[in-house]
Amino acid sequence: MIHHLRAAGTSFVLDARGTAVPAVIHFGADLGELDQHALQNLAEAQRPAIGPSSIDSPLTQRIVPLMADGWSGRPGLAGYHEGTPISTLGVQHTASLRLRETRHAGLNLSLVLETIPPVVGEPDATALVAEIDIEMSAQGVVRQRLSVRNEGSSVYSLASLDATLPVPARARELLDFTGRWPRERQPQRHDLGVGTWTRDSRHGRPGHDAAFLLVAGTPGFGFRHGEIWGSHLAWSGDQRLWAEASATGHSLVGAGELIEPGEVRLATGETYRSPWLVSAWSANGLDGLAERLHGFLRSKRPLGERKLMLNTWEAVYFDHDLAKLTRLAETAASVGVERFVLDDGWMTGRTDDRRALGDWVVDASKWPDGLHTLIERVHGLGMDFGLWVEPEMVSVDSDVFRAHPEWVLSAGNAELPQSWRFQQALDLSNPEAFAHVLGQLSALLDEYPIAYLKWDQNRDLLGGSAHRQTLACYRLMDALRAQHPTLEIESCSSGGARVDLGVLERTDRVWPSDTNDSLERQSIYRYTAGLVPPEFLGVHLGAPTAHTTGRSHELSFRLATALFGHAGIEWDLTTASETELDAIRVWASLYREQRALLHSGVLVRADDVDPARQLHGIVAADAMAAIFSIVTVAATRDSAVAPVRFPGLHPDLVYRVRAVKLGEWPRVLQDAPPPWWVHGGVTLSGRVLGELGLTMPLLLPEQALVLHLAAV
Ligand code: DGJ
């Protein structure tokens, strides 16, 4: 049978006739209502001619690409049964599969494949059963995951199990991401020539340089144009994302967990299950892709109102002093902060980053009454309380290490793994280590009214099994959430080294980067929000001079930047002037007033004619309102820059456009502003705003102007 899944203008067609490994014959534009007869004609129309010097049947791109089916590119499944005689090893490596069963219910498909018995040896000695779950969401997002069960008589050592998706020949350009601390998710593009483009992560976390989202599209695709296919692996450990174009004309993207030799060995009856590969198609460039992916994540992880928070890290670092923190909390409450998060430095002996990880006990010398006095004050000020933890780590200078040096995650050598930020990872797949951490964290959550944990992870693993550690970390998060169902968790990893949909299945916020430099944050937001909806993305108002870059920015630019996302403050507000605090109050009340829109609307990013000027915004789902930010990331190319066009509005609605003053206006260099500015706003149709646009004041570099649009 040929299966046709359809939602939100997207079709996914899978040819599962006969016993061959099924083939995805279309993932893209909606093909309309099609019966089996029409689907068969469609499938026939896609079968290629058979060329000379090739297999003698049409080469089809199967959902598990295998050498046995004529595919000489990267296989979907690789591994071998240990102890198999060398004479039959080739059979095991290529794992010939056939379809045993297909289940189709609504937008869900489930395929069961089995190995074709080898011609030599015991028929069942090398048996495998592979299952593939394919789901299309209401937004047209397709996610798939695979599992493989060893039904053979010896251990099956899995090398790789990747989910794949064919992309049409016209998708010749690739976009993915790289970065470093604290400069995550920087885009990189190139042509997909014949060969394979592979992005491996061996950090034990996706990493600051994670590929993040692999997009293949028609050349030149942008935020608002081009046909694209984007894929993300929902996994927080080692991983491989790749795209391959074959000289046969077939192209595909694939991804799976990166499994080290011997890391996944399945005894008879054991199963390995891959992470989800989450994919979406868009005819409208990256914004169309983001809209689908945001809808998908919002449906899976609905969030409550995102509280405006203050995080103490860049305000006090390890210098935890009750009087100082109380003053900070009072100032925070006075500007409208709703959550106070005590960052690193509260545990026994944690005077710097060289000690005390793994001992999740409040330092009695800094906190004679424990955290009670601070928390009571925070609650008295009308805020709730959050606490920083780093549960997967241990310092050599800690009680837990002194008692259990064997709990360190390592490859089993006599020497400790390379130290990283002066710390080691704790092997959470060790049940005793796991129980220790769970016990200490549970005790904290039982003793104190903690609404929120900032869950940090500050090193690459560099040894031990990233596979087992990642699963154990998920189990730990799940166990704590089960014990404390209202607990919110933020995923932080030296900033943004663990931003993925695997961790977001069990956390409520990611910290995209350790930089609070607004200029850096503009591009980090622009691209991280291409997958993760803004309400999951922490963004903090930092100090006037950014700690990570030494760059200084005016308050209005920092406030405009920190409006888009889940907002917070990470600055010693006790050093801010009254004028600054007043501006922050205006911003905080704007955030509270507009967060329903900012956290539910449709993301709009536009390419401007002038590369120094960027526009991003959020348009309400019903298009009745919008908030945009025009940002100068450098000196503009032109002296009298062209009008800014506002995409994403309803063409037939008429909008009142007004500029929003965040304490002070952004800095301009002009003899006179555009006339509409003098009149305090302008009323224009969505069509005019989208097609012709609106002239802007001449902003100096590193300034941002926030505009509010309301349908009249
Ligand atoms: C790294 C995080 O990214 C920072 O925000 C902060 O929490 C520090 N760790 C604390 O050690």
PDB file of N, CA, C and O in Angstrom, residues 236 297 300-301 474 489 491 498-510 531-533 536-537:
ATOM      1  N   SER A 236      20.495  15.049  23.064  1.00  0.00           N
ATOM      2  CA  SER A 236      21.410  15.919  23.807  1.00  0.00           C
ATOM      3  C   SER A 236      22.820  15.352  23.926  1.00  0.00           C
ATOM      4  O   SER A 236      23.637  15.896  24.676  1.00  0.00           O
ATOM      5  N   LEU A 297       6.424  22.372  18.604  1.00  0.00           N
ATOM      6  CA  LEU A 297       6.958  22.354  19.971  1.00  0.00           C
ATOM      7  C   LEU A 297       5.939  22.924  20.957  1.00  0.00           C
ATOM      8  O   LEU A 297       5.777  22.409  22.066  1.00  0.00           O
ATOM      9  N   LYS A 300       3.578  20.318  21.932  1.00  0.00           N
ATOM     10  CA  LYS A 300       4.147  19.271  22.799  1.00  0.00           C
ATOM     11  C   LYS A 300       4.446  19.800  24.194  1.00  0.00           C
ATOM     12  O   LYS A 300       4.401  19.054  25.169  1.00  0.00           O
ATOM     13  N   ARG A 301       4.860  21.061  24.291  1.00  0.00           N
ATOM     14  CA  ARG A 301       5.338  21.602  25.572  1.00  0.00           C
ATOM     15  C   ARG A 301       4.653  22.939  25.861  1.00  0.00           C
ATOM     16  O   ARG A 301       5.297  23.991  25.847  1.00  0.00           O
ATOM     17  N   TYR A 474      18.600  12.303  31.210  1.00  0.00           N
ATOM     18  CA  TYR A 474      17.155  12.399  30.948  1.00  0.00           C
ATOM     19  C   TYR A 474      16.364  11.734  32.094  1.00  0.00           C
ATOM     20  O   TYR A 474      15.350  12.249  32.546  1.00  0.00           O
ATOM     21  N   ILE A 489      12.400  23.747  34.716  1.00  0.00           N
ATOM     22  CA  ILE A 489      13.845  23.537  34.565  1.00  0.00           C
ATOM     23  C   ILE A 489      14.346  24.338  33.357  1.00  0.00           C
ATOM     24  O   ILE A 489      13.720  24.334  32.295  1.00  0.00           O
ATOM     25  N   SER A 491      17.550  24.555  30.796  1.00  0.00           N
ATOM     26  CA  SER A 491      18.732  23.818  30.347  1.00  0.00           C
ATOM     27  C   SER A 491      19.808  24.812  29.938  1.00  0.00           C
ATOM     28  O   SER A 491      19.632  25.594  29.003  1.00  0.00           O
ATOM     29  N   ARG A 498      23.775  23.015  24.799  1.00  0.00           N
ATOM     30  CA  ARG A 498      22.784  21.926  24.808  1.00  0.00           C
ATOM     31  C   ARG A 498      21.408  22.523  24.527  1.00  0.00           C
ATOM     32  O   ARG A 498      20.552  22.591  25.396  1.00  0.00           O
ATOM     33  N   VAL A 499      21.227  22.952  23.299  1.00  0.00           N
ATOM     34  CA  VAL A 499      19.940  23.500  22.868  1.00  0.00           C
ATOM     35  C   VAL A 499      19.371  22.521  21.857  1.00  0.00           C
ATOM     36  O   VAL A 499      19.786  22.500  20.690  1.00  0.00           O
ATOM     37  N   ASP A 500      18.483  21.660  22.290  1.00  0.00           N
ATOM     38  CA  ASP A 500      17.943  20.641  21.385  1.00  0.00           C
ATOM     39  C   ASP A 500      16.571  20.209  21.868  1.00  0.00           C
ATOM     40  O   ASP A 500      16.203  20.429  23.022  1.00  0.00           O
ATOM     41  N   LEU A 501      15.830  19.571  20.962  1.00  0.00           N
ATOM     42  CA  LEU A 501      14.459  19.189  21.293  1.00  0.00           C
ATOM     43  C   LEU A 501      14.398  17.954  22.176  1.00  0.00           C
ATOM     44  O   LEU A 501      13.329  17.607  22.663  1.00  0.00           O
ATOM     45  N   GLY A 502      15.536  17.274  22.395  1.00  0.00           N
ATOM     46  CA  GLY A 502      15.555  16.168  23.363  1.00  0.00           C
ATOM     47  C   GLY A 502      15.483  16.727  24.764  1.00  0.00           C
ATOM     48  O   GLY A 502      14.651  16.320  25.579  1.00  0.00           O
ATOM     49  N   VAL A 503      16.347  17.700  25.054  1.00  0.00           N
ATOM     50  CA  VAL A 503      16.330  18.278  26.398  1.00  0.00           C
ATOM     51  C   VAL A 503      15.045  19.082  26.594  1.00  0.00           C
ATOM     52  O   VAL A 503      14.510  19.157  27.701  1.00  0.00           O
ATOM     53  N   LEU A 504      14.526  19.654  25.511  1.00  0.00           N
ATOM     54  CA  LEU A 504      13.300  20.447  25.653  1.00  0.00           C
ATOM     55  C   LEU A 504      12.046  19.586  25.830  1.00  0.00           C
ATOM     56  O   LEU A 504      10.979  20.121  26.071  1.00  0.00           O
ATOM     57  N   GLU A 505      12.174  18.269  25.705  1.00  0.00           N
ATOM     58  CA  GLU A 505      11.034  17.428  26.085  1.00  0.00           C
ATOM     59  C   GLU A 505      10.828  17.467  27.590  1.00  0.00           C
ATOM     60  O   GLU A 505       9.777  17.104  28.104  1.00  0.00           O
ATOM     61  N   ARG A 506      11.876  17.840  28.331  1.00  0.00           N
ATOM     62  CA  ARG A 506      11.785  17.793  29.802  1.00  0.00           C
ATOM     63  C   ARG A 506      12.254  19.070  30.469  1.00  0.00           C
ATOM     64  O   ARG A 506      12.424  19.089  31.672  1.00  0.00           O
ATOM     65  N   THR A 507      12.480  20.131  29.708  1.00  0.00           N
ATOM     66  CA  THR A 507      12.853  21.411  30.307  1.00  0.00           C
ATOM     67  C   THR A 507      11.985  22.517  29.700  1.00  0.00           C
ATOM     68  O   THR A 507      11.313  22.304  28.692  1.00  0.00           O
ATOM     69  N   ASP A 508      12.016  23.681  30.337  1.00  0.00           N
ATOM     70  CA  ASP A 508      11.068  24.736  30.000  1.00  0.00           C
ATOM     71  C   ASP A 508      11.741  25.965  29.400  1.00  0.00           C
ATOM     72  O   ASP A 508      11.073  26.906  29.008  1.00  0.00           O
ATOM     73  N   ARG A 509      13.057  25.950  29.396  1.00  0.00           N
ATOM     74  CA  ARG A 509      13.788  27.120  28.898  1.00  0.00           C
ATOM     75  C   ARG A 509      15.183  26.652  28.545  1.00  0.00           C
ATOM     76  O   ARG A 509      15.710  25.759  29.209  1.00  0.00           O
ATOM     77  N   VAL A 510      15.776  27.234  27.532  1.00  0.00           N
ATOM     78  CA  VAL A 510      17.203  27.007  27.281  1.00  0.00           C
ATOM     79  C   VAL A 510      17.918  28.344  27.408  1.00  0.00           C
ATOM     80  O   VAL A 510      17.338  29.403  27.165  1.00  0.00           O
ATOM     81  N   LEU A 531      14.389  27.434  15.228  1.00  0.00           N
ATOM     82  CA  LEU A 531      13.880  26.131  15.670  1.00  0.00           C
ATOM     83  C   LEU A 531      13.073  26.277  16.962  1.00  0.00           C
ATOM     84  O   LEU A 531      11.974  25.747  17.078  1.00  0.00           O
ATOM     85  N   VAL A 532      13.630  26.998  17.924  1.00  0.00           N
ATOM     86  CA  VAL A 532      13.035  27.029  19.263  1.00  0.00           C
ATOM     87  C   VAL A 532      12.189  28.292  19.409  1.00  0.00           C
ATOM     88  O   VAL A 532      12.693  29.399  19.185  1.00  0.00           O
ATOM     89  N   PRO A 533      10.926  28.162  19.794  1.00  0.00           N
ATOM     90  CA  PRO A 533      10.083  29.355  19.928  1.00  0.00           C
ATOM     91  C   PRO A 533      10.652  30.332  20.965  1.00  0.00           C
ATOM     92  O   PRO A 533      11.263  29.909  21.950  1.00  0.00           O
ATOM     93  N   PHE A 536      10.872  29.971  24.865  1.00  0.00           N
ATOM     94  CA  PHE A 536      11.802  29.005  25.472  1.00  0.00           C
ATOM     95  C   PHE A 536      13.229  29.565  25.548  1.00  0.00           C
ATOM     96  O   PHE A 536      14.114  28.894  26.076  1.00  0.00           O
ATOM     97  N   LEU A 537      13.451  30.728  24.954  1.00  0.00           N
ATOM     98  CA  LEU A 537      14.817  31.246  24.824  1.00  0.00           C
ATOM     99  C   LEU A 537      15.076  32.332  25.852  1.00  0.00           C
ATOM    100  O   LEU A 537      14.514  33.435  25.762  1.00  0.00           O
TER     101      LEU A 537
END
